[in-house]
Coordinates of C-alpha atoms and ligand atoms in Angstrom, one line a residue:
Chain A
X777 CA 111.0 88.6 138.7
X778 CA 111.5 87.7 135.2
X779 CA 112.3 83.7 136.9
X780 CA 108.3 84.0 137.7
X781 CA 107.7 83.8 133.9
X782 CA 107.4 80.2 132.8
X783 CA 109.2 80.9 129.5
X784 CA 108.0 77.4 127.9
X785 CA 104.4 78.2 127.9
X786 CA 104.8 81.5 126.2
X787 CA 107.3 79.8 124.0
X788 CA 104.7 77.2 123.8
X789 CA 102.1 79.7 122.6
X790 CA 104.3 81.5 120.3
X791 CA 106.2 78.7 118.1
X792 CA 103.4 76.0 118.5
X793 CA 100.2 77.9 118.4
X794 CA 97.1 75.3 118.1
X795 CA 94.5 75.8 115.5
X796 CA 91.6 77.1 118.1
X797 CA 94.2 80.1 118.1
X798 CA 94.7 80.3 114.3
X799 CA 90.7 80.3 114.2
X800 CA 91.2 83.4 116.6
X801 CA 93.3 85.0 114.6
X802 CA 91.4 84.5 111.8
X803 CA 88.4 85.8 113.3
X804 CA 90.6 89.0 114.3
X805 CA 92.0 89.8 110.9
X806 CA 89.0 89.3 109.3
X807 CA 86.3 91.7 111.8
X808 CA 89.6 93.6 111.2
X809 CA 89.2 94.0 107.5
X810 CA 85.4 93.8 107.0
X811 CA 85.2 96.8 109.7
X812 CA 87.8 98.7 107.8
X813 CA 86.1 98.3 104.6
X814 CA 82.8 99.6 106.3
X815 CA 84.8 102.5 107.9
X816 CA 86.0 103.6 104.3
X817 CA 82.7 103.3 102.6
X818 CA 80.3 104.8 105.1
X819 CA 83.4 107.7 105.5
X820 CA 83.4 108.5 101.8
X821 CA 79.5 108.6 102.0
X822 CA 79.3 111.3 104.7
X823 CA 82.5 112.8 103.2
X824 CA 80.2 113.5 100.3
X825 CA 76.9 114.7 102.4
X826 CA 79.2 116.8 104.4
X827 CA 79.8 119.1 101.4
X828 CA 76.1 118.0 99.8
X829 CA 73.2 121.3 99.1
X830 CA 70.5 119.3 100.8
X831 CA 71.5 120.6 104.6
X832 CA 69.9 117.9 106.7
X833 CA 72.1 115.5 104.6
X834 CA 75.2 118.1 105.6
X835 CA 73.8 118.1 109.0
X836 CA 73.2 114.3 109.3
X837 CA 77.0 113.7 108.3
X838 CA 77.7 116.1 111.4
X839 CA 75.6 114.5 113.9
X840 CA 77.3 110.8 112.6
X841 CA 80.8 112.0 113.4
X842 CA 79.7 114.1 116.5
X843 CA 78.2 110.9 118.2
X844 CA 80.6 108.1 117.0
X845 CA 83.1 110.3 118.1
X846 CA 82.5 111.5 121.1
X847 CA 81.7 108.6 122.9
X848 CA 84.1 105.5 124.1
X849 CA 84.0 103.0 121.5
X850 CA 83.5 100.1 123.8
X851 CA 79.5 101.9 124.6
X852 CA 79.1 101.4 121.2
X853 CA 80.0 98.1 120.9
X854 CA 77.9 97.4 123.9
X855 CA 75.1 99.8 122.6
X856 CA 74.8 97.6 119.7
X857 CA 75.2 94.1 120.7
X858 CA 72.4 94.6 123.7
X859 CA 71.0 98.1 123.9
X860 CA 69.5 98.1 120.3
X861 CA 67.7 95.0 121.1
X862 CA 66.4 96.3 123.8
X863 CA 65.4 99.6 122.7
X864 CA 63.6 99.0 119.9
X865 CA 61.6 95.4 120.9
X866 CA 63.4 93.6 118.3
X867 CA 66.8 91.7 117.5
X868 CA 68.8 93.5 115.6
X869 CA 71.3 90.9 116.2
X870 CA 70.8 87.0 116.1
X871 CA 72.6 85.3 118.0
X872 CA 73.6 83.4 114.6
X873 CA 72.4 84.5 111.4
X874 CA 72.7 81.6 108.8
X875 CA 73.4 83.0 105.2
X876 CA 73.2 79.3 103.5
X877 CA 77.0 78.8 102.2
X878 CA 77.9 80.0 106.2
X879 CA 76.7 81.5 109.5
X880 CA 77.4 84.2 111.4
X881 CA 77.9 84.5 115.1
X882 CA 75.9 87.3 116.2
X883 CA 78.7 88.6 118.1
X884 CA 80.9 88.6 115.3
X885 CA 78.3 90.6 113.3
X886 CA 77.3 93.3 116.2
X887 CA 81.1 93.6 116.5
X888 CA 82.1 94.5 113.1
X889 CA 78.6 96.9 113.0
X890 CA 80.2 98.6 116.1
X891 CA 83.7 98.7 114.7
X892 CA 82.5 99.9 111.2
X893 CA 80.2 102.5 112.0
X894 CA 82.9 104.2 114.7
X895 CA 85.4 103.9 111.7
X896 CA 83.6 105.6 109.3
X897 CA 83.4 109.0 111.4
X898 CA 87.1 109.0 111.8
X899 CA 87.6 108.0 108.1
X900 CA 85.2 110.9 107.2
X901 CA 87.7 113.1 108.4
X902 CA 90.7 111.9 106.3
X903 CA 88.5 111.2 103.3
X904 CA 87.7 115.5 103.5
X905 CA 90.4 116.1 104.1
X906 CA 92.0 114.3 101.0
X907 CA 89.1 116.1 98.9
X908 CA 89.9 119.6 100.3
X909 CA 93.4 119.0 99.3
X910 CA 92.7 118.8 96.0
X911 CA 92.5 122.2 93.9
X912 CA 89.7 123.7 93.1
X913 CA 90.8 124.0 89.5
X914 CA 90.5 120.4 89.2
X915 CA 86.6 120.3 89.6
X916 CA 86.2 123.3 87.3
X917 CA 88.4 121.9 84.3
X918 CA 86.3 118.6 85.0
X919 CA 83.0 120.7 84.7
X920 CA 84.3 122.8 82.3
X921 CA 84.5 119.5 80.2
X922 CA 80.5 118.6 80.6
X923 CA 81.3 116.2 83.6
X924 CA 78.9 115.7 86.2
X925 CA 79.9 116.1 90.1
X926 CA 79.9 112.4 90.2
X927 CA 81.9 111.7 87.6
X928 CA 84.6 114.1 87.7
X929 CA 84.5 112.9 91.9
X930 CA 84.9 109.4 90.8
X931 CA 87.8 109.9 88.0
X932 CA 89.6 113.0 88.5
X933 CA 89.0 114.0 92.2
X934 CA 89.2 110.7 94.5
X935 CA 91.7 109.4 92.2
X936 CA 94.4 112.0 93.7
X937 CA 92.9 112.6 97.2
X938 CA 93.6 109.0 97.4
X939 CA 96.9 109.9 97.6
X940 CA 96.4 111.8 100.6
X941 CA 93.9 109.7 102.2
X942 CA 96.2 106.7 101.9
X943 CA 98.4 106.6 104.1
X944 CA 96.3 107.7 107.3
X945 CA 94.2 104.9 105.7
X946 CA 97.5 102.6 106.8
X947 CA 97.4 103.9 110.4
X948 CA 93.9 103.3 110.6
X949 CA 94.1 99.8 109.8
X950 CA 96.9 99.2 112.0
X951 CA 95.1 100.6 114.9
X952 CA 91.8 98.7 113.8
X953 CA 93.7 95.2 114.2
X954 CA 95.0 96.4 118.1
X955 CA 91.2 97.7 118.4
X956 CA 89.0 94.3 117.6
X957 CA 90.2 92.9 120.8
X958 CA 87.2 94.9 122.3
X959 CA 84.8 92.4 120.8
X960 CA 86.1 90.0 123.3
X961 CA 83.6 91.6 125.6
X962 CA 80.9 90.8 124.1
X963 CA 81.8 87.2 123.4
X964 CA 83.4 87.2 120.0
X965 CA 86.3 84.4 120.0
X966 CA 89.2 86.5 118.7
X967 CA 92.8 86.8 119.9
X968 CA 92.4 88.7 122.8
X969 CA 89.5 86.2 123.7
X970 CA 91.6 83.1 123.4
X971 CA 94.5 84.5 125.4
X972 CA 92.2 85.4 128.3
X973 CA 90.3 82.2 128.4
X974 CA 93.5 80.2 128.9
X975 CA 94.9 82.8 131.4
X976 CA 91.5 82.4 133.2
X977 CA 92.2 78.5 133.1
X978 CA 96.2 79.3 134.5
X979 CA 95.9 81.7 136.4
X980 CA 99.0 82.9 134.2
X981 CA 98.4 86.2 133.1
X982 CA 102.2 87.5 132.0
X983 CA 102.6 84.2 129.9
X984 CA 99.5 84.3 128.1
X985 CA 99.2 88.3 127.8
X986 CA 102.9 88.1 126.4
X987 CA 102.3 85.7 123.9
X988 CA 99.1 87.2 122.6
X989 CA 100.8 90.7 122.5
X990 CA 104.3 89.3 120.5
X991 CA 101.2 88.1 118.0
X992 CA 99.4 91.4 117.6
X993 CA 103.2 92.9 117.1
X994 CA 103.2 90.0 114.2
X995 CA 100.1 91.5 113.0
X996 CA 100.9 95.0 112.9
X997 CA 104.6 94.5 111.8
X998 CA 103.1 92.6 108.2
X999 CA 100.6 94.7 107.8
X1000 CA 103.7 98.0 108.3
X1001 CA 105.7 96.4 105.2
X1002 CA 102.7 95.7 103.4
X1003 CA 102.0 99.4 103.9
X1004 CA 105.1 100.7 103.1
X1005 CA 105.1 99.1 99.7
X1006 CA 102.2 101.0 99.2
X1007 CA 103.5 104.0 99.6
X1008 CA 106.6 103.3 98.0
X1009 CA 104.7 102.9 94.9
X1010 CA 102.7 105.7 95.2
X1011 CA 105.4 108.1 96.0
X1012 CA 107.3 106.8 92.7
X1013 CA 103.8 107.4 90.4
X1014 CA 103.8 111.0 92.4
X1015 CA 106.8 111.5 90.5
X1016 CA 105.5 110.4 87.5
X1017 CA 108.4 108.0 87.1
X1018 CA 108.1 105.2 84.9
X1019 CA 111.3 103.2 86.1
X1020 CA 112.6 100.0 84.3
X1021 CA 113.3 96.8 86.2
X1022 CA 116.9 97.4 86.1
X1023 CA 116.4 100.6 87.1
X1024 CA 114.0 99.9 90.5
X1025 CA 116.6 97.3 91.3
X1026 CA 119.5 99.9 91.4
X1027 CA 117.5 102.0 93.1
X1028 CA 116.1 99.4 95.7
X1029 CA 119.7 98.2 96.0
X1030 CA 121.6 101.5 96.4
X1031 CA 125.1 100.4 95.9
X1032 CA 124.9 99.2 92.7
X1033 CA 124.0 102.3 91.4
X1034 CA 127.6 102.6 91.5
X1035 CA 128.1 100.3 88.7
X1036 CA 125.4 101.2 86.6
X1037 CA 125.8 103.8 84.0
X1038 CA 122.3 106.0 84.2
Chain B
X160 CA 73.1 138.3 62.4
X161 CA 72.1 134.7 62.3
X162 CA 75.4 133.5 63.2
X163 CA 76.0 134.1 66.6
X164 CA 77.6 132.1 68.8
X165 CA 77.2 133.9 72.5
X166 CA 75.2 136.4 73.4
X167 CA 75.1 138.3 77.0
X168 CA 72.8 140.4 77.8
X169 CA 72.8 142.7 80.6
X170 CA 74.4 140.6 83.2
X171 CA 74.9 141.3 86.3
X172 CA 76.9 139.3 89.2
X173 CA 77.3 140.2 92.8
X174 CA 80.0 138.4 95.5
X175 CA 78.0 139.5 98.5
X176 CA 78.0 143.3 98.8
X177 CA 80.5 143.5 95.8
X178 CA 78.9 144.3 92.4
X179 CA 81.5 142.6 90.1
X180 CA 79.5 142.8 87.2
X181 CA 77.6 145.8 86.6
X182 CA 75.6 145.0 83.4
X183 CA 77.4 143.6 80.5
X184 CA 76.3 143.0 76.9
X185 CA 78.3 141.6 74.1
X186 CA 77.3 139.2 71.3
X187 CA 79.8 137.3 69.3
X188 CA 79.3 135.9 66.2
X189 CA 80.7 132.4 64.6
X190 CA 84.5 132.5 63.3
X191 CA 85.2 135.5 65.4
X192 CA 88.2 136.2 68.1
X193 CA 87.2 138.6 70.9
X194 CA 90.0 140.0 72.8
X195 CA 88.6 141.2 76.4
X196 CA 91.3 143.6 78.0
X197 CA 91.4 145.7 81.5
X198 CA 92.6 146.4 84.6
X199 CA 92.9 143.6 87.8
X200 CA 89.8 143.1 89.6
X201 CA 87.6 144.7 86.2
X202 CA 85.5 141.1 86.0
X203 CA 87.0 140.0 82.9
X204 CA 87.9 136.4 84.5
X205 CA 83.9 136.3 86.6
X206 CA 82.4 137.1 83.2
X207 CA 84.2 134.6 80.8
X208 CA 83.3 131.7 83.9
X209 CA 79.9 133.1 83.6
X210 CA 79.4 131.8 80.0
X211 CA 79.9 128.7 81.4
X212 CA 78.0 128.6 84.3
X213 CA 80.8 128.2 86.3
X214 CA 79.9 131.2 88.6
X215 CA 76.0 131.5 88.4
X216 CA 74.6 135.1 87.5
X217 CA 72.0 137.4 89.6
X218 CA 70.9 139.2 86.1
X219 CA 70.5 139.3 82.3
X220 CA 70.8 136.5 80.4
X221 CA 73.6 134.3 78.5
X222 CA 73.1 132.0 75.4
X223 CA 75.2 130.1 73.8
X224 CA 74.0 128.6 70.0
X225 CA 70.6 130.3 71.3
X226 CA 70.2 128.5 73.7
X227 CA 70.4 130.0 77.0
X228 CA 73.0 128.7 79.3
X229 CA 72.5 127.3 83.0
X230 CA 68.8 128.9 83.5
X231 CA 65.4 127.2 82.2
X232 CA 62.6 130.3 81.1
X233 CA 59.6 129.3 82.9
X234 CA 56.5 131.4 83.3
X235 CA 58.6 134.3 82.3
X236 CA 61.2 133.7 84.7
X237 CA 64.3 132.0 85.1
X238 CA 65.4 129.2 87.2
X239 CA 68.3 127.5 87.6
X240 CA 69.0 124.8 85.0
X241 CA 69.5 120.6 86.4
X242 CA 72.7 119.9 86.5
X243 CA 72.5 117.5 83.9
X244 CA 72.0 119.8 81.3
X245 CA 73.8 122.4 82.4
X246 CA 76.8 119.6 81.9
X247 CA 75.4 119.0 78.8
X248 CA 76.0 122.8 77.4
X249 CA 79.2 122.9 79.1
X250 CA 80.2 120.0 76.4
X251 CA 80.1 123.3 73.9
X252 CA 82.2 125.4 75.7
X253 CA 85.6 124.8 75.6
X254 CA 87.7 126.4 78.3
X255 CA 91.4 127.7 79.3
X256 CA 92.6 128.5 82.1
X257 CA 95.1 130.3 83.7
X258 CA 96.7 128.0 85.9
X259 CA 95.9 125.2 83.3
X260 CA 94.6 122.7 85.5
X261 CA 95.4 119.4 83.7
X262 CA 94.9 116.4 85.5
X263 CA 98.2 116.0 87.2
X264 CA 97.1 111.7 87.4
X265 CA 96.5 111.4 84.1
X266 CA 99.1 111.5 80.9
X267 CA 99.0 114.0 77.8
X268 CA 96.9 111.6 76.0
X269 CA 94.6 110.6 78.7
X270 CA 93.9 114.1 80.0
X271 CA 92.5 114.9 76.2
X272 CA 90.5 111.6 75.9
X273 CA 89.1 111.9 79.2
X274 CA 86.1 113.9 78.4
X275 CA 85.3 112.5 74.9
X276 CA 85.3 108.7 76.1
X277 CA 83.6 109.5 79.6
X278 CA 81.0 112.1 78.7
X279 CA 80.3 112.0 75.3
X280 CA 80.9 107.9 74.8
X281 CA 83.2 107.8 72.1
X282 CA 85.3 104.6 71.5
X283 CA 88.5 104.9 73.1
X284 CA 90.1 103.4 69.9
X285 CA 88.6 106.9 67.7
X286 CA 89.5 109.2 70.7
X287 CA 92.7 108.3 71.2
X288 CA 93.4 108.8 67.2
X289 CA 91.4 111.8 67.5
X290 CA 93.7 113.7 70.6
X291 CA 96.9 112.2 68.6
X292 CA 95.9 114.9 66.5
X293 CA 94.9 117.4 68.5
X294 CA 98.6 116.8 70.3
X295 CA 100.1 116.8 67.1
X296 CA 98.5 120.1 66.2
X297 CA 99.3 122.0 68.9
X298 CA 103.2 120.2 68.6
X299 CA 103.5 117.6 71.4
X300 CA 102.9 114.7 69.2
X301 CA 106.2 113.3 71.1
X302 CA 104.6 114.1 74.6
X303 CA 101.6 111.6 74.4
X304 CA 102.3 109.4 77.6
X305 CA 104.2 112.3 79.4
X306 CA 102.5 113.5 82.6
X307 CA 101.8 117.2 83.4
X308 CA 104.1 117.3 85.8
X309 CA 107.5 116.8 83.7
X310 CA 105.8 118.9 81.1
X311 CA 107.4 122.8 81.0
X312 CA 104.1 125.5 81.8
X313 CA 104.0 126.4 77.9
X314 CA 103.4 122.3 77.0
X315 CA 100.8 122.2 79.7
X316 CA 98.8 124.8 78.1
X317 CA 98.9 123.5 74.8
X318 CA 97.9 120.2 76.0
X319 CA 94.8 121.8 77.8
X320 CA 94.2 123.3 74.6
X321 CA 94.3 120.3 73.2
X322 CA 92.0 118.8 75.6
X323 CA 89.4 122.0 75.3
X324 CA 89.4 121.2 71.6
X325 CA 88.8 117.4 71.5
X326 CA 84.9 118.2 72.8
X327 CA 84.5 120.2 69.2
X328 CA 83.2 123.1 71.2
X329 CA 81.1 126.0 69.1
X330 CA 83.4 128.8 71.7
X331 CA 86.7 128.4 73.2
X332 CA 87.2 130.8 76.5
X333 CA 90.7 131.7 77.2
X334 CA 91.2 133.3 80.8
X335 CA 95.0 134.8 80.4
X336 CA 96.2 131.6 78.6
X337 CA 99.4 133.2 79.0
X338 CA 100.1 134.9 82.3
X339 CA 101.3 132.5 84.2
X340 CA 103.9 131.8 81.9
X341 CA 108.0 132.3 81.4
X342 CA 108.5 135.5 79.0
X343 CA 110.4 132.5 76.4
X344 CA 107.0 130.2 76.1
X345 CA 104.3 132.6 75.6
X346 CA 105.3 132.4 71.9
X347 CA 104.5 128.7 71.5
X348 CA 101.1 129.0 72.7
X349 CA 100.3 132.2 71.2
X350 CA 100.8 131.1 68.2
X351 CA 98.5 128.1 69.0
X352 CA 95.5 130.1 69.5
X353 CA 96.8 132.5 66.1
X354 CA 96.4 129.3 63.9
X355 CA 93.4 128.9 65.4
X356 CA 91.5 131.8 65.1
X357 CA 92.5 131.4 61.5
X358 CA 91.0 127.9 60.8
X359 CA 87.7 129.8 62.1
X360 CA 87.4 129.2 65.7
X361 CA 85.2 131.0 67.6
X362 CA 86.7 132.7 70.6
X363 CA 86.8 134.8 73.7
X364 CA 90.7 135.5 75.3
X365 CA 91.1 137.5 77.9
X366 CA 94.6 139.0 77.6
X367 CA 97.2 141.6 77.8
X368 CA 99.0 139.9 75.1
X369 CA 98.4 143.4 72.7
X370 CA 100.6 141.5 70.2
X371 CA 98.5 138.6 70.1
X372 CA 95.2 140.9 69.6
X373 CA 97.0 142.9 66.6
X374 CA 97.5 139.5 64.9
X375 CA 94.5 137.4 65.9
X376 CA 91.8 139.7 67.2
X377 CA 88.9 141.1 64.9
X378 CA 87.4 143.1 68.0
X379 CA 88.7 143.7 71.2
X380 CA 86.7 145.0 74.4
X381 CA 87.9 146.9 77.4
X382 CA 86.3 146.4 80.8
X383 CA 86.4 148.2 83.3
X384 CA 84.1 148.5 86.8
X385 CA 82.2 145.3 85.9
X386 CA 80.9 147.3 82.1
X387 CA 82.1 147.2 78.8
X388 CA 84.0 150.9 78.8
X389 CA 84.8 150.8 75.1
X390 CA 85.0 148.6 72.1
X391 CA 86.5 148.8 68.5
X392 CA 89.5 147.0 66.5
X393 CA 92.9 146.5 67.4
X394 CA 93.9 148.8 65.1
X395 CA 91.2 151.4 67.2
X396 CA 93.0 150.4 70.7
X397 CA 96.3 151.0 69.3
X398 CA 95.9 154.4 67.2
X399 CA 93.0 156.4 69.0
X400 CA 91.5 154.9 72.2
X401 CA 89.0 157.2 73.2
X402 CA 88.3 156.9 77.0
X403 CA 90.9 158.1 79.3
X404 CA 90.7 154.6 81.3
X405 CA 91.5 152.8 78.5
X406 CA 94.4 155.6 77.6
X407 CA 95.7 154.9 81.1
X408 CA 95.6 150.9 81.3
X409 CA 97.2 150.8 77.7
X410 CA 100.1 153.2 78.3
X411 CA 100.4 151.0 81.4
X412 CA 100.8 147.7 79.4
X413 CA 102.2 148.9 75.9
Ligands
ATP1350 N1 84.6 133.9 94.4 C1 84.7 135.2 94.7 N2 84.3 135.7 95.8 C2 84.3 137.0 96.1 N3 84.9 137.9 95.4 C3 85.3 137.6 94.2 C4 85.3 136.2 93.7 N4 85.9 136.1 92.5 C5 86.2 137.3 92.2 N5 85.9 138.2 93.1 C6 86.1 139.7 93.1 O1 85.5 140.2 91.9 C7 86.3 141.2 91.3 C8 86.6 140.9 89.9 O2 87.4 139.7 89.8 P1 87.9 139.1 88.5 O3 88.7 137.9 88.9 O4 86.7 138.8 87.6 O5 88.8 140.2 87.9 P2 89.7 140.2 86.6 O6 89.3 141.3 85.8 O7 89.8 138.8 86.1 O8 91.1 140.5 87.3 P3 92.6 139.9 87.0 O9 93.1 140.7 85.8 O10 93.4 140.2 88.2 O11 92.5 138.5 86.7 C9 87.6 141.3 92.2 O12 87.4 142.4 93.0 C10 87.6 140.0 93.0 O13 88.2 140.2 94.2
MG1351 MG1 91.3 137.3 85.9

């Protein structure tokens, strides 16, 4: 079976990628990011109306996560990129907007909207429960000080639910840069796209498949250390250690703790 | 009687069907150091968090400097303040709790400059020199960039004195300061709040701490049901309590 494989186009694809794929990839890590940016911002927003006074704010933030939720991401994207249009008589989505320094592909744009907004409900979720973890006490010693619920949210509360939001956060991202390769169905040239374009020109699906997958695994693997630095160094400020240089390198490099007198 | 610094009058506050407070009045006047005493479950914690609008109240009325504290009179009747200036009397009222709740993010230092730099706009330069010493008063001067979390329960407290302190409050509540302590390091913050009831601080602690109110208290109250059951001295609680609650709950914790 594995004979079937033509080894030097994957090869090919892997150690001699042309620059239409880096544009791809590009184009994937950065819906990837902009999306997950979106997520976090619209989920802290109706993390905050969720525990608002004003009910139809509380039940707005309910209805957002209901919806985005409960129905298959990929409607979405489609909802967005035609159905809006449609729907309300107007295009929500230009086929290119042009912002002057750069223009956007239309695609691109509906893409990271549909990305974004289905995102946000899920980071909703880990940004509440990151709040609730925090103890009540906090916001009452904050009050009890003459702070408002925005300020003692902003310095005292987010700052240490963002210890509990973070790394979810991680997992998030990791499954938002698997999850752009949706886009590819509404025309958006990422990754996924350009692997199926030249498997549609070959007729060699394993090859191209293969190669695109070995460079989502590239993807995901940086993105893993980058994330467990992060939460290297927020586990050591949970401990309120202040280490010295010499110190984080014995600890880093366990074995010559052995030499070093602590 | 110019000089006082709260006065409740009559309040009432209900959890659902549960009357907690059933009616209190007490007025206490600048310099002084009110000991509130009585059983679990009495209201002595709802109606110190009541001063500062920290639970809201379904009767009476609370001021603080005269002015009264979370409601707005209109037409006779009172509504619920904004929460800006409800925020803005809180800056008056200082407050100690229990559990302490310093900000575990935040060092020594930074946990008393919070409030004065972020809500009252103070340089950081003068607040910083200003909680140096607070800290120092209260003994932690050494303990400045030390986070809560490698400080021992009796440093923590001090440190959230410290940090009630740097708003200059007019009142200081205490809610057991103390309890949630180890036996050895009651001491160290007791003797805290002594030296400052003596400098003139005005203040409302509830405690079992009898030793504390022999030394520090002028007047003590006992609580009981959600009212004020009886009131007098230390010296009165000590020598000749005269309701048979108070008899009971003393001989409990004497
Ligand atoms: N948020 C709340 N919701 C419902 N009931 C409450 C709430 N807070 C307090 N209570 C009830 O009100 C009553 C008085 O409570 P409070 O905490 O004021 O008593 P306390 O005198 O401080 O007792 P302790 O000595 O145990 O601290 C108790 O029966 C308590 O269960
Ligand atoms: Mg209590």
């Amino acid at each position: 079976m594995l004979a079937a494989v033509d080894w030097h186009v994957v090869w090919q694809r892997i150690f001699h990628p042309d620059h239409v794929f880096f544009r791809a990839l590009y184009t994937t890590v950065y819906i990837a990011v902009v999306a997950q940016v979106m997520g976090v911002l619209l989920g802290l927003v109706a993390a905050l109306m969720r525990t608002s006074k004003v009910w139809p704010l509380r039940f707005l933030s309910g209805l957002y996560v209901l919806i985005f939720r409960g129905t298959p991401l990929l409607v979405q994207i489609f909802f967005i990129y035609y159905g809006v249009n449609l729907l309300l008589g107007f295009t929500l989505i230009p086929n290119s907007l042009n912002l002057g320094l750069f223009s956007l592909d239309g695609a691109v744009v509906a893409g990271i909207l549909a990305l974004g907004v289905n995102e946000g409900a899920y980071m909703r979720e880990i940004i509440r429960a990151g709040i609730d973890s925090i103890d009540r006490g906090q916001m009452e010693a904050a009050k009890s000080l003459g702070m408002r619920y925005g300020l003692a949210m902003r310095r005292i509360i987010l700052p240490q639910a963002a210890r509990v939001i973070i790394p979810p956060l991680g997992n998030e991202f990791n499954n938002m840069l698997k999850t752009t390769s949706l886009v590819f169905t509404i025309g958006v040239y990422e990754m996924f796209a350009d692997a199926e374009i030249h498997y549609s020109n070959s007729f060699q699906p394993v090859e191209y498949f293969l190669a695109v997958a070995f460079w989502y695994l590239v993807l995901t693997g940086v993105w893993g250390l980058i994330q467990a630095a992060i939460e290297r160094r927020l586990a050591a400020a949970e401990r309120g250690d202040e280490l010295t240089f010499r110190e984080r390198l014995t600890t880093a490099w366990a074995p010559a703790g052995a030499f070093v007198r602590r | 009687m110019t000089d006082v610094v709260m006065e409740a009058v009559d309040v009432h506050k209900r959890f659902g069907r549960l009357e907690v407070l059933q009616g209190v009045s007490l007025a206490v006047t600048k310099g002084e150091t009110l000991c509130i005493i009585g059983a679990s479950g009495s209201g002595k914690t709802t109606f110190i968090r009541c001063i500062n609008h920290l639970e809201k109240i379904d009767g009476g009325r609370i001021t603080v400097n005269g002015h009264l504290i979370g409601y707005r009179e209109e037409d006779g009747k009172l509504r619920e303040d904004s929460e800006k200036s409800i925020a803005r009397q809180r800056t008056q009222i200082g407050m100690v709790f229990q559990r302490f709740n310093l900000f575990p993010h935040k060092t020594a230092m930074e946990n008393v400059t919070e409030a004065p730099v972020h809500v009252l706009g103070v340089p950081t330069d003068q607040a910083r020199e200003q909680a140096l010493a607070l800290l120092r008063r209260v003994g932690l001067a050494d303990k400045c960039d030390t986070y809560p979390g490698k400080l021992s329960g009796g440093q923590q407290q001090r440190v959230a004195i410290a940090r009630a302190l740097a708003m200059r409050p007019a009142l200081m509540l205490f809610d057991e300061p103390t309890s949630a302590l180890d036996p050895e390091v009651t001491g160290e913050v007791l003797s805290v709040m002594e030296e400052l009831a003596r400098e003139g601080m005005t203040m409302i602690v509830v405690t079992h701490e009898m030793g504390f109110a022999k030394v520090a208290a002028d007047r003590v109250v006992m609580m009981d049901g959600g009212v004020i059951i009886e009131e007098g001295t230390p010296e009165h609680f000590f020598e000749a309590p005269e309701h048979e609650r108070t008899k009971q709950f003393l001989s409990k914790i004497l």
